[in-house]
Amino acid sequence: MDQRGECVSNPLVLASKEIYLKLVHRVSRKVKKENNKIVFLLSFSTSSRYTLQLLYENFPDQLVICYTSDSKMTAMDYKRKGCSIFDMDDFSTLLKKIVPIVSGSRLIFCDNYFAFLAGVSFSLHTKVVQLWHANGAIKAFGFEAKYTENVTKTDKKRYMSVYDKFTHYVVSSRKMTNIFAKNYQQKINELPFGYIPTDLFFDQIWVDKAKKCFYSYYPDNKKTMLYVPTYREKAKKIPLDFSNLQQRLGNKWQIMVKLHPHDKQHNEIMNEPGIITDFHNLDLIQLLPSVDCLVTDYSSVPFEYSLANPKGKMIFFCFDYEEYDKEVGIEKDFMEWAPGEVVQTEEALISAVKHSKNQSFSSFNQLWNEYVTGDAGQRLLKWVKKIYDN
């Protein structure tokens, strides 16, 4: 499996994908009538919920949500509000409902790569907007990812057929625009609005509320270290002795660990005494303003944390740097702009947490959050209204 969730070697699977796309294409070509719907292809609820909320508040009668199984609960919330929702993982629903609506829509938002788009025929004035589910990139994706080197020519052609469908990209920087252009081998038509969820960090009322909620659950007399590792396709044990980590950092620190939902180490770490893994339904973006020290590796969370907590500290615990670079790929200039220490051992991590160094995220934000001004959502809405006013 590659990181799109596609099998890249089984001939029977490859053949079935070709049939799948031909069926999608056949249904799509029959659609002659346009609709006024705004379609949101949803797979990352956490990063997309703020955009969904804005679209619902301003275009409640036009919003249609097509969701993957991981995002079903969010989609159901909008169904209760009166929105039409459809399950993308149900092939019958995809052909009978989703493809006709998407093919006739003037505007489609995507928060990920969606394979069925390769078979859809759009009119020349249809806008397909890639919102993406991250504000920046440390690890490689698309054609730059190492796992893509081993796929077939047919696979690559299919990937390109999806990438070709995107007409616009909402981005926070020229840096990210260039990464999309490189990884997708496309000329990028950017919407320089900024990453929409980061608008919250410019809303002091929201920030104060998030902190108040955080400290209603956790002590306010301790510093907080939050460990957020990226998801690894090949499961491997994180080389951290959490008991030792707690002992060495002492009572001044509380340690939180937020793993990817699919990470198989959940139960193991949840049973670690003293390690906080219960976040009382607070999502990651609500935690960040109260985190004193963020520990991560190749995740996209640093691009948000630098705005959520400009006086905070970041440490990159890259225990498998060489291996990960070989298997997945890491941006070649990562070491040049990483806004914090990069360490590979537990001892170095403990030392970095305990011995505070002055950090400034200024140059990092200039590089990665160049377009971010706190009004990304309003700028997007203005752009959408312009499309429907014409």
mmCIF file of C-alpha atoms in Angstrom:
data_model
loop_
_atom_site.group_PDB
_atom_site.id
_atom_site.type_symbol
_atom_site.label_atom_id
_atom_site.label_comp_id
_atom_site.label_asym_id
_atom_site.label_seq_id
_atom_site.Cartn_x
_atom_site.Cartn_y
_atom_site.Cartn_z
ATOM 1 C CA MET A 1 0.000 0.000 0.000
ATOM 2 C CA ASP A 2 1.167 3.548 -0.685
ATOM 3 C CA GLN A 3 0.199 6.512 1.500
ATOM 4 C CA ARG A 4 -2.861 7.186 -0.632
ATOM 5 C CA GLY A 5 -4.181 3.845 0.587
ATOM 6 C CA GLU A 6 -3.742 2.311 -2.884
ATOM 7 C CA CYS A 7 -2.240 -1.079 -3.649
ATOM 8 C CA VAL A 8 0.645 -0.531 -6.045
ATOM 9 C CA SER A 9 1.596 -4.020 -7.167
ATOM 10 C CA ASN A 10 -1.352 -6.437 -7.437
ATOM 11 C CA PRO A 11 -2.328 -6.729 -11.165
ATOM 12 C CA LEU A 12 -5.914 -7.685 -10.331
ATOM 13 C CA VAL A 13 -6.294 -4.593 -8.156
ATOM 14 C CA LEU A 14 -4.764 -2.403 -10.869
ATOM 15 C CA ALA A 15 -7.185 -3.815 -13.434
ATOM 16 C CA SER A 16 -10.153 -3.221 -11.116
ATOM 17 C CA LYS A 17 -9.078 0.395 -10.701
ATOM 18 C CA GLU A 18 -9.111 0.903 -14.443
ATOM 19 C CA ILE A 19 -12.647 -0.502 -14.618
ATOM 20 C CA TYR A 20 -13.636 1.654 -11.641
ATOM 21 C CA LEU A 21 -12.437 4.833 -13.363
ATOM 22 C CA LYS A 22 -14.067 3.901 -16.669
ATOM 23 C CA LEU A 23 -17.409 3.532 -14.880
ATOM 24 C CA VAL A 24 -16.918 6.883 -13.153
ATOM 25 C CA HIS A 25 -16.038 8.492 -16.472
ATOM 26 C CA ARG A 26 -19.069 6.980 -18.217
ATOM 27 C CA VAL A 27 -21.452 8.311 -15.564
ATOM 28 C CA SER A 28 -19.721 11.686 -15.500
ATOM 29 C CA ARG A 29 -19.990 12.203 -19.266
ATOM 30 C CA LYS A 30 -23.756 11.748 -19.118
ATOM 31 C CA VAL A 31 -24.103 14.793 -16.868
ATOM 32 C CA LYS A 32 -25.070 17.768 -19.020
ATOM 33 C CA LYS A 33 -26.863 19.987 -16.544
ATOM 34 C CA GLU A 34 -24.948 22.179 -14.112
ATOM 35 C CA ASN A 35 -25.974 22.655 -10.486
ATOM 36 C CA ASN A 36 -25.221 25.406 -7.992
ATOM 37 C CA LYS A 37 -23.870 23.079 -5.310
ATOM 38 C CA ILE A 38 -20.665 23.570 -3.358
ATOM 39 C CA VAL A 39 -19.255 20.080 -2.900
ATOM 40 C CA PHE A 40 -16.827 19.312 -0.091
ATOM 41 C CA LEU A 41 -14.842 16.079 -0.379
ATOM 42 C CA LEU A 42 -14.077 15.334 3.251
ATOM 43 C CA SER A 43 -11.503 12.939 4.708
ATOM 44 C CA PHE A 44 -9.797 14.989 7.462
ATOM 45 C CA SER A 45 -12.438 16.214 9.898
ATOM 46 C CA THR A 46 -10.027 17.959 12.254
ATOM 47 C CA SER A 47 -8.442 20.211 9.639
ATOM 48 C CA SER A 48 -11.608 20.722 7.579
ATOM 49 C CA ARG A 49 -14.204 21.451 10.240
ATOM 50 C CA TYR A 50 -13.518 25.202 10.320
ATOM 51 C CA THR A 51 -13.927 25.586 6.566
ATOM 52 C CA LEU A 52 -17.058 23.445 6.662
ATOM 53 C CA GLN A 53 -18.512 25.649 9.377
ATOM 54 C CA LEU A 54 -17.863 28.798 7.344
ATOM 55 C CA LEU A 55 -19.373 27.303 4.201
ATOM 56 C CA TYR A 56 -22.433 26.086 6.085
ATOM 57 C CA GLU A 57 -22.993 29.453 7.759
ATOM 58 C CA ASN A 58 -22.839 31.268 4.429
ATOM 59 C CA PHE A 59 -24.110 28.702 1.906
ATOM 60 C CA PRO A 60 -26.327 26.281 3.865
ATOM 61 C CA ASP A 61 -28.558 25.401 0.906
ATOM 62 C CA GLN A 62 -25.679 24.786 -1.491
ATOM 63 C CA LEU A 63 -23.295 22.761 0.653
ATOM 64 C CA VAL A 64 -23.022 19.028 -0.113
ATOM 65 C CA ILE A 65 -20.597 16.860 1.855
ATOM 66 C CA CYS A 66 -19.098 13.673 0.422
ATOM 67 C CA TYR A 67 -17.189 11.856 3.137
ATOM 68 C CA THR A 68 -14.886 8.913 3.788
ATOM 69 C CA SER A 69 -15.568 6.540 6.671
ATOM 70 C CA ASP A 70 -13.110 8.316 8.996
ATOM 71 C CA SER A 71 -15.164 11.512 8.700
ATOM 72 C CA LYS A 72 -18.630 10.031 9.021
ATOM 73 C CA MET A 73 -19.385 11.561 12.436
ATOM 74 C CA THR A 74 -18.636 15.079 11.191
ATOM 75 C CA ALA A 75 -20.751 14.508 8.090
ATOM 76 C CA MET A 76 -23.635 13.255 10.222
ATOM 77 C CA ASP A 77 -23.513 16.464 12.251
ATOM 78 C CA TYR A 78 -24.191 18.401 9.049
ATOM 79 C CA LYS A 79 -26.899 16.005 7.968
ATOM 80 C CA ARG A 80 -28.737 16.888 11.178
ATOM 81 C CA LYS A 81 -28.398 20.534 10.149
ATOM 82 C CA GLY A 82 -30.061 19.805 6.820
ATOM 83 C CA CYS A 83 -27.087 19.259 4.487
ATOM 84 C CA SER A 84 -26.995 16.472 1.933
ATOM 85 C CA ILE A 85 -24.230 13.980 2.695
ATOM 86 C CA PHE A 86 -22.961 10.986 0.722
ATOM 87 C CA ASP A 87 -20.582 8.153 1.531
ATOM 88 C CA MET A 88 -17.625 8.054 -0.886
ATOM 89 C CA ASP A 89 -16.661 4.557 0.283
ATOM 90 C CA ASP A 90 -19.926 3.115 -1.033
ATOM 91 C CA PHE A 91 -19.353 2.518 -4.752
ATOM 92 C CA SER A 92 -23.049 2.484 -5.622
ATOM 93 C CA THR A 93 -23.526 5.842 -3.887
ATOM 94 C CA LEU A 94 -20.420 7.171 -5.603
ATOM 95 C CA LEU A 95 -21.739 6.331 -9.075
ATOM 96 C CA LYS A 96 -25.412 7.162 -8.569
ATOM 97 C CA LYS A 97 -25.152 10.279 -6.373
ATOM 98 C CA ILE A 98 -21.659 11.677 -5.956
ATOM 99 C CA VAL A 99 -20.304 11.586 -9.514
ATOM 100 C CA PRO A 100 -23.384 13.315 -11.037
ATOM 101 C CA ILE A 101 -23.346 16.073 -8.399
ATOM 102 C CA VAL A 102 -19.573 16.593 -8.585
ATOM 103 C CA SER A 103 -19.563 16.564 -12.404
ATOM 104 C CA GLY A 104 -22.195 19.289 -12.570
ATOM 105 C CA SER A 105 -20.916 21.471 -9.739
ATOM 106 C CA ARG A 106 -19.247 24.830 -10.209
ATOM 107 C CA LEU A 107 -17.093 24.469 -7.101
ATOM 108 C CA ILE A 108 -15.495 21.470 -5.387
ATOM 109 C CA PHE A 109 -13.305 21.583 -2.291
ATOM 110 C CA CYS A 110 -10.902 18.716 -1.529
ATOM 111 C CA ASP A 111 -8.898 18.161 1.646
ATOM 112 C CA ASN A 112 -6.902 15.265 0.194
ATOM 113 C CA TYR A 113 -6.195 13.130 -2.869
ATOM 114 C CA PHE A 114 -9.402 11.447 -4.112
ATOM 115 C CA ALA A 115 -8.841 8.751 -6.718
ATOM 116 C CA PHE A 116 -12.272 8.910 -8.379
ATOM 117 C CA LEU A 117 -11.573 12.470 -9.605
ATOM 118 C CA ALA A 118 -9.339 10.947 -12.282
ATOM 119 C CA GLY A 119 -12.461 9.719 -14.086
ATOM 120 C CA VAL A 120 -14.612 12.846 -13.713
ATOM 121 C CA SER A 121 -15.239 15.181 -16.653
ATOM 122 C CA PHE A 122 -15.552 18.802 -15.584
ATOM 123 C CA SER A 123 -16.662 21.841 -17.545
ATOM 124 C CA LEU A 124 -13.977 24.413 -18.315
ATOM 125 C CA HIS A 125 -15.221 26.861 -15.669
ATOM 126 C CA THR A 126 -15.491 24.330 -12.801
ATOM 127 C CA LYS A 127 -13.207 25.191 -9.878
ATOM 128 C CA VAL A 128 -11.617 22.286 -7.989
ATOM 129 C CA VAL A 129 -9.846 23.646 -4.914
ATOM 130 C CA GLN A 130 -7.206 21.706 -2.977
ATOM 131 C CA LEU A 131 -7.397 22.838 0.648
ATOM 132 C CA TRP A 132 -4.997 20.102 1.806
ATOM 133 C CA HIS A 133 -4.943 18.888 5.391
ATOM 134 C CA ALA A 134 -1.684 20.505 6.455
ATOM 135 C CA ASN A 135 -0.217 23.993 6.555
ATOM 136 C CA GLY A 136 3.255 22.970 5.433
ATOM 137 C CA ALA A 137 5.327 19.911 4.649
ATOM 138 C CA ILE A 138 8.334 18.208 6.199
ATOM 139 C CA LYS A 139 7.795 14.780 4.677
ATOM 140 C CA ALA A 140 7.530 14.219 0.938
ATOM 141 C CA PHE A 141 4.285 13.356 -0.851
ATOM 142 C CA GLY A 142 3.056 12.960 -4.407
ATOM 143 C CA PHE A 143 5.722 12.213 -6.991
ATOM 144 C CA GLU A 144 8.516 13.261 -4.616
ATOM 145 C CA ALA A 145 7.662 10.530 -2.085
ATOM 146 C CA LYS A 146 10.073 7.618 -2.160
ATOM 147 C CA TYR A 147 7.264 5.055 -2.241
ATOM 148 C CA THR A 148 6.090 6.501 -5.572
ATOM 149 C CA GLU A 149 9.361 5.500 -7.248
ATOM 150 C CA ASN A 150 8.231 1.865 -7.316
ATOM 151 C CA VAL A 151 4.741 2.274 -8.734
ATOM 152 C CA THR A 152 3.795 1.354 -12.284
ATOM 153 C CA LYS A 153 3.440 3.778 -15.200
ATOM 154 C CA THR A 154 -0.294 3.141 -15.045
ATOM 155 C CA ASP A 155 -0.345 4.194 -11.393
ATOM 156 C CA LYS A 156 1.617 7.363 -12.157
ATOM 157 C CA LYS A 157 -0.732 8.217 -15.005
ATOM 158 C CA ARG A 158 -3.705 7.766 -12.688
ATOM 159 C CA TYR A 159 -2.127 9.961 -10.010
ATOM 160 C CA MET A 160 -1.456 12.662 -12.580
ATOM 161 C CA SER A 161 -5.063 12.439 -13.777
ATOM 162 C CA VAL A 162 -6.169 13.384 -10.256
ATOM 163 C CA TYR A 163 -3.579 16.153 -9.852
ATOM 164 C CA ASP A 164 -4.618 17.618 -13.211
ATOM 165 C CA LYS A 165 -8.144 18.125 -11.897
ATOM 166 C CA PHE A 166 -7.095 20.636 -9.218
ATOM 167 C CA THR A 167 -7.520 24.169 -10.533
ATOM 168 C CA HIS A 168 -6.609 26.097 -7.363
ATOM 169 C CA TYR A 169 -4.630 25.568 -4.153
ATOM 170 C CA VAL A 170 -5.212 27.423 -0.886
ATOM 171 C CA VAL A 171 -1.723 28.023 0.498
ATOM 172 C CA SER A 172 0.068 29.923 3.261
ATOM 173 C CA SER A 173 3.335 30.609 1.452
ATOM 174 C CA ARG A 174 5.263 30.581 -1.788
ATOM 175 C CA LYS A 175 7.264 27.799 -0.161
ATOM 176 C CA MET A 176 4.207 25.523 -0.044
ATOM 177 C CA THR A 177 3.178 26.560 -3.553
ATOM 178 C CA ASN A 178 6.572 25.423 -4.833
ATOM 179 C CA ILE A 179 6.278 22.132 -2.943
ATOM 180 C CA PHE A 180 2.894 21.420 -4.541
ATOM 181 C CA ALA A 181 4.333 22.307 -7.957
ATOM 182 C CA LYS A 182 7.262 19.936 -7.410
ATOM 183 C CA ASN A 183 5.363 17.078 -5.776
ATOM 184 C CA TYR A 184 2.378 17.172 -8.143
ATOM 185 C CA GLN A 185 4.333 18.235 -11.246
ATOM 186 C CA GLN A 186 1.824 21.001 -11.845
ATOM 187 C CA LYS A 187 1.740 24.705 -12.506
ATOM 188 C CA ILE A 188 0.024 25.929 -9.338
ATOM 189 C CA ASN A 189 -2.756 28.499 -9.408
ATOM 190 C CA GLU A 190 -2.497 29.632 -5.801
ATOM 191 C CA LEU A 191 -5.087 31.211 -3.544
ATOM 192 C CA PRO A 192 -2.756 32.993 -1.088
ATOM 193 C CA PHE A 193 -5.229 33.115 1.781
ATOM 194 C CA GLY A 194 -3.405 31.124 4.440
ATOM 195 C CA TYR A 195 -4.367 27.895 6.189
ATOM 196 C CA ILE A 196 -7.915 28.442 7.382
ATOM 197 C CA PRO A 197 -7.717 26.755 10.836
ATOM 198 C CA THR A 198 -4.921 29.155 11.837
ATOM 199 C CA ASP A 199 -7.418 32.048 11.831
ATOM 200 C CA LEU A 200 -8.331 30.889 15.328
ATOM 201 C CA PHE A 201 -4.897 31.813 16.681
ATOM 202 C CA PHE A 202 -5.523 35.457 15.749
ATOM 203 C CA ASP A 203 -8.802 35.492 17.689
ATOM 204 C CA GLN A 204 -7.805 36.382 21.259
ATOM 205 C CA ILE A 205 -11.250 35.488 22.600
ATOM 206 C CA TRP A 206 -10.907 31.996 21.119
ATOM 207 C CA VAL A 207 -7.327 31.636 22.427
ATOM 208 C CA ASP A 208 -8.351 32.673 25.956
ATOM 209 C CA LYS A 209 -11.279 30.270 25.862
ATOM 210 C CA ALA A 210 -9.049 27.413 24.654
ATOM 211 C CA LYS A 211 -6.578 28.064 27.490
ATOM 212 C CA LYS A 212 -9.327 28.289 30.092
ATOM 213 C CA CYS A 213 -10.762 24.992 28.896
ATOM 214 C CA PHE A 214 -7.306 23.379 28.920
ATOM 215 C CA TYR A 215 -6.596 24.442 32.502
ATOM 216 C CA SER A 216 -10.013 23.287 33.660
ATOM 217 C CA TYR A 217 -8.722 19.756 33.028
ATOM 218 C CA TYR A 218 -4.993 20.034 33.700
ATOM 219 C CA PRO A 219 -2.831 21.754 36.364
ATOM 220 C CA ASP A 220 -1.823 25.343 35.618
ATOM 221 C CA ASN A 221 1.266 25.125 37.848
ATOM 222 C CA LYS A 222 3.142 22.725 35.552
ATOM 223 C CA LYS A 223 4.765 23.104 32.178
ATOM 224 C CA THR A 224 3.312 20.990 29.409
ATOM 225 C CA MET A 225 5.279 18.866 26.976
ATOM 226 C CA LEU A 226 3.181 17.504 24.117
ATOM 227 C CA TYR A 227 4.547 14.695 21.952
ATOM 228 C CA VAL A 228 2.893 14.431 18.527
ATOM 229 C CA PRO A 229 4.693 11.947 16.269
ATOM 230 C CA THR A 230 3.714 11.517 12.645
ATOM 231 C CA TYR A 231 1.928 8.370 11.528
ATOM 232 C CA ARG A 232 4.287 5.695 10.245
ATOM 233 C CA GLU A 233 3.081 3.198 7.651
ATOM 234 C CA LYS A 234 5.487 0.593 8.992
ATOM 235 C CA ALA A 235 4.648 0.308 12.668
ATOM 236 C CA LYS A 236 7.661 0.612 14.910
ATOM 237 C CA LYS A 237 8.048 1.095 18.609
ATOM 238 C CA ILE A 238 8.843 4.653 19.651
ATOM 239 C CA PRO A 239 12.233 4.429 21.394
ATOM 240 C CA LEU A 240 11.201 6.361 24.477
ATOM 241 C CA ASP A 241 11.146 5.178 28.075
ATOM 242 C CA PHE A 242 8.278 7.314 29.313
ATOM 243 C CA SER A 243 8.909 6.413 32.940
ATOM 244 C CA ASN A 244 12.471 7.640 32.626
ATOM 245 C CA LEU A 245 11.279 10.718 30.774
ATOM 246 C CA GLN A 246 8.922 11.620 33.621
ATOM 247 C CA GLN A 247 11.514 10.994 36.276
ATOM 248 C CA ARG A 248 14.195 13.044 34.552
ATOM 249 C CA LEU A 249 11.945 16.006 33.806
ATOM 250 C CA GLY A 250 10.502 16.007 37.324
ATOM 251 C CA ASN A 251 7.290 17.379 38.778
ATOM 252 C CA LYS A 252 7.600 20.695 36.952
ATOM 253 C CA TRP A 253 6.456 19.023 33.741
ATOM 254 C CA GLN A 254 3.367 17.125 32.663
ATOM 255 C CA ILE A 255 3.797 14.900 29.610
ATOM 256 C CA MET A 256 1.079 14.512 27.000
ATOM 257 C CA VAL A 257 1.162 12.129 24.043
ATOM 258 C CA LYS A 258 -1.199 12.469 21.102
ATOM 259 C CA LEU A 259 -0.768 9.661 18.610
ATOM 260 C CA HIS A 260 -2.411 9.240 15.232
ATOM 261 C CA PRO A 261 -5.773 7.425 15.624
ATOM 262 C CA HIS A 262 -4.468 4.502 13.557
ATOM 263 C CA ASP A 263 -1.260 4.111 15.549
ATOM 264 C CA LYS A 264 -1.053 0.657 17.101
ATOM 265 C CA GLN A 265 0.883 1.891 20.135
ATOM 266 C CA HIS A 266 -2.178 3.587 21.608
ATOM 267 C CA ASN A 267 -2.996 0.958 24.210
ATOM 268 C CA GLU A 268 0.625 0.614 25.257
ATOM 269 C CA ILE A 269 1.097 4.333 25.880
ATOM 270 C CA MET A 270 -2.360 4.792 27.413
ATOM 271 C CA ASN A 271 -1.299 2.346 30.114
ATOM 272 C CA GLU A 272 1.815 4.355 30.984
ATOM 273 C CA PRO A 273 1.176 5.795 34.482
ATOM 274 C CA GLY A 274 1.325 9.569 34.559
ATOM 275 C CA ILE A 275 1.287 10.037 30.782
ATOM 276 C CA ILE A 276 -1.709 12.084 29.639
ATOM 277 C CA THR A 277 -3.495 10.637 26.611
ATOM 278 C CA ASP A 278 -7.067 11.658 27.473
ATOM 279 C CA PHE A 279 -7.825 15.096 26.043
ATOM 280 C CA HIS A 280 -11.501 15.361 27.029
ATOM 281 C CA ASN A 281 -12.594 15.868 23.394
ATOM 282 C CA LEU A 282 -10.195 18.783 22.936
ATOM 283 C CA ASP A 283 -8.656 18.524 19.488
ATOM 284 C CA LEU A 284 -5.023 19.266 18.733
ATOM 285 C CA ILE A 285 -5.601 22.836 17.643
ATOM 286 C CA GLN A 286 -7.265 23.585 21.013
ATOM 287 C CA LEU A 287 -4.277 22.202 22.907
ATOM 288 C CA LEU A 288 -1.523 24.113 21.129
ATOM 289 C CA PRO A 289 -1.905 27.566 22.778
ATOM 290 C CA SER A 290 -1.234 25.980 26.197
ATOM 291 C CA VAL A 291 1.707 23.761 25.228
ATOM 292 C CA ASP A 292 5.095 24.982 26.501
ATOM 293 C CA CYS A 293 7.166 22.486 24.535
ATOM 294 C CA LEU A 294 6.079 20.698 21.381
ATOM 295 C CA VAL A 295 7.940 17.504 20.518
ATOM 296 C CA THR A 296 7.327 16.087 17.057
ATOM 297 C CA ASP A 297 9.212 14.790 14.041
ATOM 298 C CA TYR A 298 7.847 14.988 10.476
ATOM 299 C CA SER A 299 4.304 16.048 11.356
ATOM 300 C CA SER A 300 2.783 19.279 10.037
ATOM 301 C CA VAL A 301 1.886 20.518 13.533
ATOM 302 C CA PRO A 302 4.927 22.890 13.792
ATOM 303 C CA PHE A 303 3.420 25.123 11.095
ATOM 304 C CA GLU A 304 0.440 25.738 13.369
ATOM 305 C CA TYR A 305 2.221 25.730 16.712
ATOM 306 C CA SER A 306 4.484 28.612 15.632
ATOM 307 C CA LEU A 307 1.345 30.756 15.379
ATOM 308 C CA ALA A 308 -0.564 29.264 18.307
ATOM 309 C CA ASN A 309 2.259 29.770 20.785
ATOM 310 C CA PRO A 310 4.922 32.190 19.494
ATOM 311 C CA LYS A 311 6.730 32.045 22.880
ATOM 312 C CA GLY A 312 6.793 28.263 22.948
ATOM 313 C CA LYS A 313 9.536 25.790 22.135
ATOM 314 C CA MET A 314 9.835 23.048 19.521
ATOM 315 C CA ILE A 315 12.011 19.952 19.492
ATOM 316 C CA PHE A 316 12.187 17.473 16.631
ATOM 317 C CA PHE A 317 12.711 13.919 17.902
ATOM 318 C CA CYS A 318 13.838 12.286 14.643
ATOM 319 C CA PHE A 319 15.056 8.939 15.936
ATOM 320 C CA ASP A 320 14.669 7.339 12.482
ATOM 321 C CA TYR A 321 15.700 10.271 10.294
ATOM 322 C CA GLU A 322 17.866 8.357 7.788
ATOM 323 C CA GLU A 323 15.440 5.439 7.559
ATOM 324 C CA TYR A 324 12.392 7.681 7.168
ATOM 325 C CA ASP A 325 14.099 9.766 4.512
ATOM 326 C CA LYS A 326 14.888 6.588 2.606
ATOM 327 C CA GLU A 327 11.375 5.115 2.908
ATOM 328 C CA VAL A 328 9.185 8.217 2.592
ATOM 329 C CA GLY A 329 11.342 11.273 1.969
ATOM 330 C CA ILE A 330 12.034 14.455 3.923
ATOM 331 C CA GLU A 331 12.255 17.959 2.479
ATOM 332 C CA LYS A 332 15.918 18.419 1.612
ATOM 333 C CA ASP A 333 16.297 21.778 3.353
ATOM 334 C CA PHE A 334 14.493 20.716 6.547
ATOM 335 C CA MET A 335 17.608 21.034 8.699
ATOM 336 C CA GLU A 336 18.097 24.615 7.480
ATOM 337 C CA TRP A 337 14.703 25.952 8.534
ATOM 338 C CA ALA A 338 13.657 23.608 11.373
ATOM 339 C CA PRO A 339 12.589 26.032 14.149
ATOM 340 C CA GLY A 340 14.055 24.006 16.980
ATOM 341 C CA GLU A 341 16.626 21.407 17.935
ATOM 342 C CA VAL A 342 16.679 18.168 15.940
ATOM 343 C CA VAL A 343 17.627 15.239 18.204
ATOM 344 C CA GLN A 344 17.782 11.473 17.701
ATOM 345 C CA THR A 345 18.156 9.985 21.191
ATOM 346 C CA GLU A 346 16.143 10.046 24.398
ATOM 347 C CA GLU A 347 19.051 11.587 26.295
ATOM 348 C CA ALA A 348 19.339 14.441 23.798
ATOM 349 C CA LEU A 349 15.565 14.960 23.947
ATOM 350 C CA ILE A 350 15.560 15.242 27.747
ATOM 351 C CA SER A 351 18.450 17.680 27.640
ATOM 352 C CA ALA A 352 16.704 19.824 25.025
ATOM 353 C CA VAL A 353 13.483 19.971 27.062
ATOM 354 C CA LYS A 354 15.220 20.785 30.364
ATOM 355 C CA HIS A 355 17.699 23.335 29.093
ATOM 356 C CA SER A 356 15.569 26.001 27.555
ATOM 357 C CA LYS A 357 17.021 27.873 24.634
ATOM 358 C CA ASN A 358 15.630 31.110 23.293
ATOM 359 C CA GLN A 359 13.682 30.401 20.135
ATOM 360 C CA SER A 360 12.181 32.705 17.607
ATOM 361 C CA PHE A 361 9.684 31.533 15.039
ATOM 362 C CA SER A 362 9.906 34.791 13.108
ATOM 363 C CA SER A 363 11.975 33.585 10.142
ATOM 364 C CA PHE A 364 10.115 30.264 10.138
ATOM 365 C CA ASN A 365 6.770 32.062 9.892
ATOM 366 C CA GLN A 366 8.063 34.384 7.203
ATOM 367 C CA LEU A 367 8.957 31.309 5.182
ATOM 368 C CA TRP A 368 5.920 29.112 5.847
ATOM 369 C CA ASN A 369 3.148 31.459 7.035
ATOM 370 C CA GLU A 370 3.946 34.250 4.615
ATOM 371 C CA TYR A 371 0.320 34.889 3.614
ATOM 372 C CA VAL A 372 -1.225 34.262 7.040
ATOM 373 C CA THR A 373 -3.006 37.295 8.471
ATOM 374 C CA GLY A 374 -5.869 35.709 10.407
ATOM 375 C CA ASP A 375 -8.560 36.273 7.778
ATOM 376 C CA ALA A 376 -8.093 33.235 5.528
ATOM 377 C CA GLY A 377 -11.684 32.113 5.997
ATOM 378 C CA GLN A 378 -13.142 35.504 5.075
ATOM 379 C CA ARG A 379 -10.897 35.758 2.037
ATOM 380 C CA LEU A 380 -12.032 32.342 0.887
ATOM 381 C CA LEU A 381 -15.692 33.247 1.373
ATOM 382 C CA LYS A 382 -15.217 36.431 -0.632
ATOM 383 C CA TRP A 383 -13.679 34.391 -3.441
ATOM 384 C CA VAL A 384 -16.550 31.870 -3.377
ATOM 385 C CA LYS A 385 -19.193 34.617 -3.457
ATOM 386 C CA LYS A 386 -17.488 36.174 -6.439
ATOM 387 C CA ILE A 387 -17.730 32.898 -8.319
ATOM 388 C CA TYR A 388 -21.469 32.620 -7.686
ATOM 389 C CA ASP A 389 -22.162 36.306 -8.352
ATOM 390 C CA ASN A 390 -20.740 36.033 -11.874
#
